[in-house]
């Protein structure tokens, strides 16, 4: 290995999956130092994102599953995450190979699916500010602060009247909110004091529970939620942003939607790092807009429209996940139950058939990475290698057994 130029080794290694790189750490001290180095970790992540390699789709139901993006065939249950024993764990978001897991308001963790390194989050209890208030819906978001090189969690807790009386005719203005930001680097929560008045309109009955709309979408340098329209108050859909670099709320400009003679509902997503909105016209047609230059209203571009798919009766919910490697198709999550390849030029759709997965699910794109959570603690990496070796041994034993049974069956015949 010492005779191979360092640049060639780096170029080869950056294309490999994390599983292989973790094994190669034991080859030599120089190789281990290379793989563990912050520059290589960033290079490997950048290559995986730009080349669309080492990607998976997370399927989120009561249990968690992953599906390799290159094959999209077999779902594998995620059994070794830190909250697995609790069951019913949700993936709030995924950034740079790290996922934020929630089982309850007291049981939160950040986890690297590839290295199996994890950290349980210190939790500040949610306490209503007055005796006549109780905790309502709790919103979360997970993102990366590139300025502070820190991964952050935003928690927005809603407080409602215990007697169920809103106080303003159901508009939502009678509730209160507490917003805190968790820093993974410091393992601390910070309370945000200056809250916008529009935050009181964030909650609408059933809206954020359905399709996991309560989980913030990370794009650019901010997390985003939809404040749903309230026709009785003359309020249109609003995109509420939270800049995790300076902890400030803001309203993001939206596209000039087409009317089409129908009412519509706006949802929000991210497509390969770019913020996108899905304009759903009465569950018949969905326009997908992408913000090519973050924060610039004029950069909104209508990328494609989905409609007229015979075997989909209604588009209750649609979310784009990722473009195909040739750029000719886009992978869609439809109605929390299907992944669909959609060719927007030919208006052709094809269902992705996944074996071993749940019947209904939310989905999240995930990219393998070597991004560290606990500096200096490599127990997660060692555990990963031990688990992989055990799995390989089980596969080999199953193969031997199957071969033995096959030979015995032939001899019997």
Short mmCIF file of C-alpha atoms in Angstrom, two decimals:
data_model
loop_
_atom_site.label_atom_id
_atom_site.label_comp_id
_atom_site.label_asym_id
_atom_site.label_seq_id
_atom_site.Cartn_x
_atom_site.Cartn_y
_atom_site.Cartn_z
CA UNK A 1 0.00 0.00 0.00
CA UNK A 2 2.94 2.34 0.71
CA UNK A 3 3.85 2.25 -2.99
CA UNK A 4 0.44 3.52 -4.13
CA UNK A 5 0.15 7.31 -4.28
CA UNK A 6 -2.01 8.84 -1.57
CA UNK A 7 -4.20 10.60 -4.15
CA UNK A 8 -5.10 7.31 -5.85
CA UNK A 9 -5.99 5.64 -2.55
CA UNK A 10 -8.18 8.62 -1.62
CA UNK A 11 -9.87 8.59 -5.02
CA UNK A 12 -10.67 4.88 -4.69
CA UNK A 13 -11.80 5.06 -1.09
CA UNK A 14 -14.17 7.98 -1.61
CA UNK A 15 -16.27 5.78 -3.91
CA UNK A 16 -16.66 2.92 -1.44
CA UNK A 17 -19.59 2.26 0.90
CA UNK A 18 -19.14 3.02 4.58
CA UNK A 19 -19.33 -0.67 5.49
CA UNK A 20 -16.17 -1.38 3.46
CA UNK A 21 -14.33 1.66 4.79
CA UNK A 22 -14.97 0.64 8.39
CA UNK A 23 -13.34 -2.71 7.66
CA UNK A 24 -10.39 -1.11 5.88
CA UNK A 25 -9.57 0.94 8.98
CA UNK A 26 -7.81 -2.17 10.33
CA UNK A 27 -5.44 -2.42 7.33
CA UNK A 28 -2.87 0.00 8.74
CA UNK A 29 -2.52 3.09 10.90
CA UNK A 30 -2.12 5.43 7.89
CA UNK A 31 -5.29 4.03 6.27
CA UNK A 32 -7.14 4.34 9.56
CA UNK A 33 -5.99 7.95 9.94
CA UNK A 34 -7.08 8.72 6.38
CA UNK A 35 -10.59 7.28 6.84
CA UNK A 36 -11.03 8.94 10.26
CA UNK A 37 -9.79 12.32 9.03
CA UNK A 38 -12.32 15.19 8.76
CA UNK A 39 -11.20 16.07 5.22
CA UNK A 40 -11.85 12.55 3.92
CA UNK A 41 -15.18 12.34 5.76
CA UNK A 42 -16.31 15.52 3.96
CA UNK A 43 -14.91 14.31 0.62
CA UNK A 44 -16.67 10.94 0.90
CA UNK A 45 -19.98 12.60 1.78
CA UNK A 46 -19.68 15.11 -1.08
CA UNK A 47 -18.94 12.34 -3.60
CA UNK A 48 -21.86 10.21 -2.37
CA UNK A 49 -24.27 13.14 -2.71
CA UNK A 50 -23.11 14.32 -6.14
CA UNK A 51 -22.73 10.82 -7.63
CA UNK A 52 -25.97 9.58 -5.98
CA UNK A 53 -24.06 6.63 -4.60
CA UNK A 54 -24.49 5.02 -1.19
CA UNK A 55 -28.12 6.18 -0.99
CA UNK A 56 -31.05 4.43 0.69
CA UNK A 57 -34.72 5.13 1.25
CA UNK A 58 -35.90 4.95 4.87
CA UNK A 59 -39.43 3.58 5.23
CA UNK A 60 -41.02 4.87 8.42
CA UNK A 61 -43.85 2.94 10.05
CA UNK A 62 -44.07 1.39 13.55
CA UNK A 63 -40.68 -0.15 12.72
CA UNK A 64 -37.98 1.33 10.51
CA UNK A 65 -36.75 -0.18 7.24
CA UNK A 66 -34.17 0.78 4.65
CA UNK A 67 -34.15 0.03 0.91
CA UNK A 68 -31.04 0.37 -1.23
CA UNK A 69 -31.63 3.11 -3.80
CA UNK A 70 -29.74 1.35 -6.61
CA UNK A 71 -32.00 -1.71 -6.48
CA UNK A 72 -35.19 -0.59 -4.68
CA UNK A 73 -36.11 -4.22 -4.17
CA UNK A 74 -35.73 -5.57 -0.62
CA UNK A 75 -36.54 -3.77 2.62
CA UNK A 76 -34.24 -4.43 5.58
CA UNK A 77 -35.46 -3.72 9.10
CA UNK A 78 -33.27 -1.36 11.15
CA UNK A 79 -32.84 -3.34 14.37
CA UNK A 80 -29.78 -1.82 16.00
CA UNK A 81 -30.75 1.79 16.54
CA UNK A 82 -30.60 3.16 20.12
CA UNK A 83 -34.39 3.36 20.57
CA UNK A 84 -35.19 -0.01 18.96
CA UNK A 85 -36.35 -1.76 22.13
CA UNK A 86 -38.98 0.92 22.72
CA UNK A 87 -40.78 0.32 19.40
CA UNK A 88 -42.75 2.92 17.49
CA UNK A 89 -39.70 5.09 16.83
CA UNK A 90 -40.02 7.93 14.32
CA UNK A 91 -37.35 9.37 12.04
CA UNK A 92 -37.84 13.14 12.25
CA UNK A 93 -35.25 13.99 9.61
CA UNK A 94 -32.00 12.93 7.94
CA UNK A 95 -29.01 15.18 7.26
CA UNK A 96 -25.52 14.16 6.06
CA UNK A 97 -25.98 10.55 7.13
CA UNK A 98 -27.32 11.36 10.59
CA UNK A 99 -30.95 10.75 11.55
CA UNK A 100 -32.89 12.22 14.44
CA UNK A 101 -35.01 9.61 16.24
CA UNK A 102 -37.98 10.21 18.51
CA UNK A 103 -39.89 7.68 20.56
CA UNK A 104 -41.42 10.18 22.97
CA UNK A 105 -40.76 13.70 24.18
CA UNK A 106 -38.38 12.20 26.74
CA UNK A 107 -36.66 9.69 24.45
CA UNK A 108 -34.69 11.34 21.64
CA UNK A 109 -31.45 10.37 19.90
CA UNK A 110 -29.19 11.21 16.94
CA UNK A 111 -27.96 8.14 15.06
CA UNK A 112 -25.63 7.34 12.17
CA UNK A 113 -27.26 4.35 10.45
CA UNK A 114 -24.03 3.42 8.66
CA UNK A 115 -21.50 3.53 11.52
CA UNK A 116 -24.10 2.83 14.23
CA UNK A 117 -22.65 5.61 16.31
CA UNK A 118 -25.32 7.38 18.37
CA UNK A 119 -26.03 9.84 21.12
CA UNK A 120 -29.11 10.17 23.30
CA UNK A 121 -30.17 13.77 23.64
CA UNK A 122 -30.38 15.53 26.96
CA UNK A 123 -34.05 16.50 27.31
CA UNK A 124 -35.64 19.57 28.87
CA UNK A 125 -39.13 18.70 30.04
CA UNK A 126 -42.05 20.42 28.32
CA UNK A 127 -44.00 22.41 30.93
CA UNK A 128 -47.14 24.47 30.18
CA UNK A 129 -46.67 28.12 31.23
CA UNK A 130 -50.03 28.27 33.05
CA UNK A 131 -52.21 25.86 35.02
CA UNK A 132 -55.15 26.14 32.61
CA UNK A 133 -52.96 24.97 29.68
CA UNK A 134 -51.91 21.48 28.63
CA UNK A 135 -49.38 20.33 26.05
CA UNK A 136 -50.85 19.90 22.57
CA UNK A 137 -48.99 18.92 19.42
CA UNK A 138 -45.17 19.01 19.49
CA UNK A 139 -43.36 19.90 16.26
CA UNK A 140 -39.78 18.87 15.51
CA UNK A 141 -37.14 19.58 12.90
CA UNK A 142 -33.53 18.43 12.37
CA UNK A 143 -30.87 20.31 10.43
CA UNK A 144 -27.20 21.23 10.03
CA UNK A 145 -25.70 24.58 11.02
CA UNK A 146 -22.84 24.99 8.54
CA UNK A 147 -21.55 28.13 10.29
CA UNK A 148 -21.24 26.54 13.71
CA UNK A 149 -20.57 23.04 12.29
CA UNK A 150 -23.32 21.72 14.53
CA UNK A 151 -26.41 19.54 14.14
CA UNK A 152 -29.51 21.03 15.73
CA UNK A 153 -33.01 19.99 16.71
CA UNK A 154 -35.87 22.48 16.81
CA UNK A 155 -38.77 21.67 19.13
CA UNK A 156 -41.97 23.71 19.06
CA UNK A 157 -44.43 22.73 21.80
CA UNK A 158 -48.02 23.91 21.54
CA UNK A 159 -50.09 24.65 24.66
CA UNK A 160 -53.88 24.63 24.50
CA UNK A 161 -56.69 25.29 26.98
CA UNK A 162 -57.42 22.26 29.14
CA UNK A 163 -61.16 22.83 28.73
CA UNK A 164 -60.79 22.70 24.96
CA UNK A 165 -62.01 26.27 24.44
CA UNK A 166 -59.90 28.01 21.81
CA UNK A 167 -60.98 31.52 22.63
CA UNK A 168 -61.09 32.93 19.11
CA UNK A 169 -63.59 30.79 17.25
CA UNK A 170 -61.20 28.00 16.24
CA UNK A 171 -58.61 30.15 14.51
CA UNK A 172 -55.81 28.90 16.71
CA UNK A 173 -54.81 32.30 18.13
CA UNK A 174 -55.82 31.20 21.62
CA UNK A 175 -52.92 28.74 21.95
CA UNK A 176 -49.35 29.43 23.05
CA UNK A 177 -45.96 28.03 21.99
CA UNK A 178 -42.57 27.31 23.46
CA UNK A 179 -39.66 26.95 21.03
CA UNK A 180 -36.31 25.45 21.99
CA UNK A 181 -33.22 24.55 19.95
CA UNK A 182 -30.98 21.62 20.86
CA UNK A 183 -27.27 21.66 19.99
CA UNK A 184 -25.71 18.23 19.42
CA UNK A 185 -22.25 19.72 19.91
CA UNK A 186 -23.06 21.23 23.32
CA UNK A 187 -25.83 18.81 24.37
CA UNK A 188 -27.92 21.80 25.51
CA UNK A 189 -31.29 23.37 24.77
CA UNK A 190 -31.75 27.08 24.12
CA UNK A 191 -35.12 28.80 24.52
CA UNK A 192 -36.18 31.13 21.70
CA UNK A 193 -37.88 34.27 22.98
CA UNK A 194 -38.96 36.26 19.90
CA UNK A 195 -41.79 34.26 18.36
CA UNK A 196 -43.81 35.49 15.35
CA UNK A 197 -47.56 35.95 15.78
CA UNK A 198 -48.18 33.67 12.77
CA UNK A 199 -46.81 30.74 14.79
CA UNK A 200 -50.17 30.62 16.57
CA UNK A 201 -51.73 29.63 13.24
CA UNK A 202 -49.39 26.68 12.73
CA UNK A 203 -51.72 24.11 14.24
CA UNK A 204 -54.83 22.96 12.39
CA UNK A 205 -56.85 19.91 13.40
CA UNK A 206 -55.42 16.70 11.86
CA UNK A 207 -53.32 18.64 9.30
CA UNK A 208 -49.87 18.04 10.81
CA UNK A 209 -50.69 14.56 12.11
CA UNK A 210 -51.47 13.32 8.60
CA UNK A 211 -48.48 12.55 6.36
CA UNK A 212 -46.04 13.63 9.11
CA UNK A 213 -46.38 17.30 8.18
CA UNK A 214 -45.33 18.29 11.71
CA UNK A 215 -41.70 17.43 10.97
CA UNK A 216 -39.73 20.35 9.58
CA UNK A 217 -38.17 20.12 6.11
CA UNK A 218 -34.49 21.10 6.02
CA UNK A 219 -33.19 22.97 2.95
CA UNK A 220 -30.72 25.77 2.46
CA UNK A 221 -29.90 26.75 6.00
CA UNK A 222 -33.36 26.52 7.52
CA UNK A 223 -36.19 24.27 8.63
CA UNK A 224 -39.63 24.80 7.11
CA UNK A 225 -43.24 24.10 8.02
CA UNK A 226 -46.50 24.87 6.26
CA UNK A 227 -48.95 27.12 8.08
CA UNK A 228 -52.17 25.78 6.53
CA UNK A 229 -54.77 28.02 4.98
CA UNK A 230 -57.82 29.20 6.89
CA UNK A 231 -60.41 30.27 4.40
CA UNK A 232 -62.80 31.53 7.09
CA UNK A 233 -60.12 34.01 8.16
CA UNK A 234 -58.96 34.82 4.64
CA UNK A 235 -55.50 33.33 5.35
CA UNK A 236 -53.60 31.52 2.59
CA UNK A 237 -50.95 28.83 2.99
CA UNK A 238 -47.69 30.19 4.37
CA UNK A 239 -44.17 28.72 4.37
CA UNK A 240 -42.67 29.38 7.80
CA UNK A 241 -38.88 29.11 8.00
CA UNK A 242 -36.50 28.91 10.94
CA UNK A 243 -32.86 29.80 10.25
CA UNK A 244 -30.81 27.47 12.46
CA UNK A 245 -27.71 29.65 12.07
CA UNK A 246 -29.19 32.64 13.92
CA UNK A 247 -32.37 31.12 15.45
CA UNK A 248 -34.72 33.49 13.61
CA UNK A 249 -38.15 32.83 12.12
CA UNK A 250 -39.06 34.20 8.69
CA UNK A 251 -41.66 33.79 5.97
CA UNK A 252 -40.44 32.39 2.67
CA UNK A 253 -41.80 33.73 -0.64
CA UNK A 254 -43.90 31.26 -2.61
CA UNK A 255 -44.37 30.68 -6.36
CA UNK A 256 -47.16 32.25 -8.35
CA UNK A 257 -49.41 29.22 -8.31
CA UNK A 258 -51.76 28.50 -11.19
CA UNK A 259 -55.46 28.64 -10.29
CA UNK A 260 -56.75 25.96 -12.71
CA UNK A 261 -60.27 26.77 -11.52
CA UNK A 262 -59.81 24.57 -8.43
CA UNK A 263 -58.90 25.07 -4.79
CA UNK A 264 -55.53 23.72 -3.72
CA UNK A 265 -53.47 22.68 -0.70
CA UNK A 266 -49.74 23.37 -0.43
CA UNK A 267 -47.25 20.88 1.04
CA UNK A 268 -43.51 21.22 1.36
CA UNK A 269 -40.53 18.94 0.71
CA UNK A 270 -36.91 18.81 -0.38
CA UNK A 271 -35.63 17.46 -3.69
CA UNK A 272 -31.88 16.84 -3.78
CA UNK A 273 -31.14 19.71 -1.42
CA UNK A 274 -33.54 22.19 -2.99
CA UNK A 275 -36.72 23.31 -1.27
CA UNK A 276 -39.86 22.30 -3.16
CA UNK A 277 -43.59 22.82 -2.76
CA UNK A 278 -46.33 20.50 -3.93
CA UNK A 279 -49.52 22.26 -5.00
CA UNK A 280 -52.33 19.70 -4.75
CA UNK A 281 -55.48 20.60 -6.74
CA UNK A 282 -58.39 18.78 -5.09
CA UNK A 283 -56.45 15.46 -5.13
CA UNK A 284 -56.66 15.36 -8.94
CA UNK A 285 -53.43 17.04 -10.01
CA UNK A 286 -50.19 17.96 -8.22
CA UNK A 287 -47.75 20.62 -9.47
CA UNK A 288 -44.20 20.39 -8.11
CA UNK A 289 -42.23 23.63 -7.83
CA UNK A 290 -38.51 23.81 -6.96
CA UNK A 291 -36.65 26.84 -5.54
CA UNK A 292 -33.39 26.77 -7.50
CA UNK A 293 -31.78 29.66 -5.60
CA UNK A 294 -32.74 29.61 -1.96
CA UNK A 295 -34.70 32.60 -0.72
CA UNK A 296 -35.25 34.14 -4.19
CA UNK A 297 -38.91 34.24 -5.24
CA UNK A 298 -38.01 34.55 -8.93
CA UNK A 299 -36.04 31.29 -8.75
CA UNK A 300 -39.17 29.17 -8.25
CA UNK A 301 -39.57 26.84 -11.22
CA UNK A 302 -42.45 24.49 -11.96
CA UNK A 303 -40.61 21.24 -12.64
CA UNK A 304 -43.46 18.89 -13.47
CA UNK A 305 -47.12 18.08 -12.92
CA UNK A 306 -48.55 14.68 -11.93
CA UNK A 307 -52.08 13.71 -12.95
CA UNK A 308 -54.16 11.09 -14.73
CA UNK A 309 -52.54 7.95 -13.33
CA UNK A 310 -55.30 5.33 -13.71
CA UNK A 311 -54.38 3.09 -10.79
CA UNK A 312 -54.18 6.01 -8.34
CA UNK A 313 -57.73 7.09 -7.53
CA UNK A 314 -56.76 10.30 -5.73
CA UNK A 315 -53.56 12.11 -4.80
CA UNK A 316 -54.19 12.52 -1.08
CA UNK A 317 -50.49 13.23 -0.60
CA UNK A 318 -47.46 13.28 -2.91
CA UNK A 319 -43.82 13.96 -2.13
CA UNK A 320 -40.83 13.88 -4.55
CA UNK A 321 -37.75 12.15 -3.10
CA UNK A 322 -34.93 12.04 -5.65
CA UNK A 323 -34.22 12.11 -9.39
CA UNK A 324 -33.00 9.00 -11.16
CA UNK A 325 -29.30 8.92 -11.99
CA UNK A 326 -30.00 9.73 -15.64
CA UNK A 327 -32.26 12.61 -14.59
CA UNK A 328 -35.21 11.38 -16.67
CA UNK A 329 -37.43 10.24 -13.81
CA UNK A 330 -38.28 11.23 -10.27
CA UNK A 331 -39.06 8.92 -7.36
CA UNK A 332 -42.34 9.86 -5.68
CA UNK A 333 -43.96 8.86 -2.41
CA UNK A 334 -47.71 8.62 -3.03
CA UNK A 335 -50.45 8.42 -0.39
CA UNK A 336 -48.14 6.96 2.29
CA UNK A 337 -48.32 3.56 0.58
CA UNK A 338 -46.40 3.55 -2.70
CA UNK A 339 -43.07 4.53 -4.19
CA UNK A 340 -43.48 5.43 -7.85
CA UNK A 341 -41.00 6.19 -10.63
CA UNK A 342 -42.49 9.01 -12.68
CA UNK A 343 -41.25 9.95 -16.17
CA UNK A 344 -42.53 13.51 -16.46
CA UNK A 345 -41.66 13.87 -20.15
CA UNK A 346 -43.66 10.84 -21.23
CA UNK A 347 -46.19 11.14 -18.37
CA UNK A 348 -45.58 7.52 -17.45
CA UNK A 349 -45.59 6.07 -13.93
CA UNK A 350 -44.39 2.73 -12.60
CA UNK A 351 -44.88 1.36 -9.09
CA UNK A 352 -41.75 0.25 -7.25
CA UNK A 353 -42.33 -3.22 -5.79
CA UNK A 354 -40.49 -3.62 -2.49
CA UNK A 355 -40.31 -6.97 -0.76
CA UNK A 356 -40.43 -7.26 3.01
CA UNK A 357 -41.51 -3.70 3.77
CA UNK A 358 -44.56 -2.28 5.57
CA UNK A 359 -47.88 -1.77 3.79
CA UNK A 360 -48.03 1.94 4.60
CA UNK A 361 -45.16 4.26 5.42
CA UNK A 362 -43.60 7.66 5.23
CA UNK A 363 -40.27 7.86 3.44
CA UNK A 364 -37.00 9.72 3.79
CA UNK A 365 -33.87 9.77 1.65
CA UNK A 366 -30.68 8.78 3.43
CA UNK A 367 -27.04 8.96 2.35
CA UNK A 368 -24.32 6.87 3.99
CA UNK A 369 -21.61 8.86 5.69
CA UNK A 370 -18.72 8.68 8.14
CA UNK A 371 -19.88 11.82 9.95
CA UNK A 372 -18.99 11.54 13.62
CA UNK A 373 -21.32 12.06 16.56
CA UNK A 374 -19.05 11.35 19.52
CA UNK A 375 -15.49 12.54 18.95
CA UNK A 376 -12.97 10.01 20.19
CA UNK A 377 -15.57 7.32 20.89
CA UNK A 378 -15.29 4.54 18.32
CA UNK A 379 -17.45 1.99 20.13
CA UNK A 380 -20.20 2.43 17.57
CA UNK A 381 -17.80 1.75 14.72
CA UNK A 382 -16.45 -1.37 16.44
CA UNK A 383 -19.99 -2.56 17.13
CA UNK A 384 -20.83 -2.07 13.46
CA UNK A 385 -17.94 -4.31 12.42
CA UNK A 386 -18.89 -6.99 14.97
CA UNK A 387 -22.52 -7.00 13.80
CA UNK A 388 -21.50 -7.17 10.13
CA UNK A 389 -19.16 -10.09 10.82
CA UNK A 390 -21.94 -11.93 12.69
CA UNK A 391 -24.35 -11.31 9.81
CA UNK A 392 -21.84 -12.61 7.25
CA UNK A 393 -21.32 -15.72 9.38
CA UNK A 394 -25.10 -16.33 9.57
CA UNK A 395 -25.39 -15.95 5.79
CA UNK A 396 -22.55 -18.44 5.25
CA UNK A 397 -24.16 -20.92 7.68
CA UNK A 398 -27.52 -20.59 5.90
CA UNK A 399 -25.85 -21.17 2.56
CA UNK A 400 -24.10 -24.31 3.82
CA UNK A 401 -27.37 -25.60 5.27
CA UNK A 402 -29.27 -24.92 2.05
CA UNK A 403 -26.57 -26.65 0.00
CA UNK A 404 -26.65 -29.65 2.36
CA UNK A 405 -30.43 -29.93 2.11
CA UNK A 406 -30.26 -29.59 -1.66
CA UNK A 407 -27.69 -32.37 -1.98
CA UNK A 408 -29.68 -34.60 0.36
CA UNK A 409 -32.86 -34.01 -1.64
CA UNK A 410 -31.09 -34.94 -4.91
CA UNK A 411 -29.64 -38.12 -3.39
CA UNK A 412 -33.07 -39.11 -2.15
CA UNK A 413 -34.46 -38.71 -5.67
#
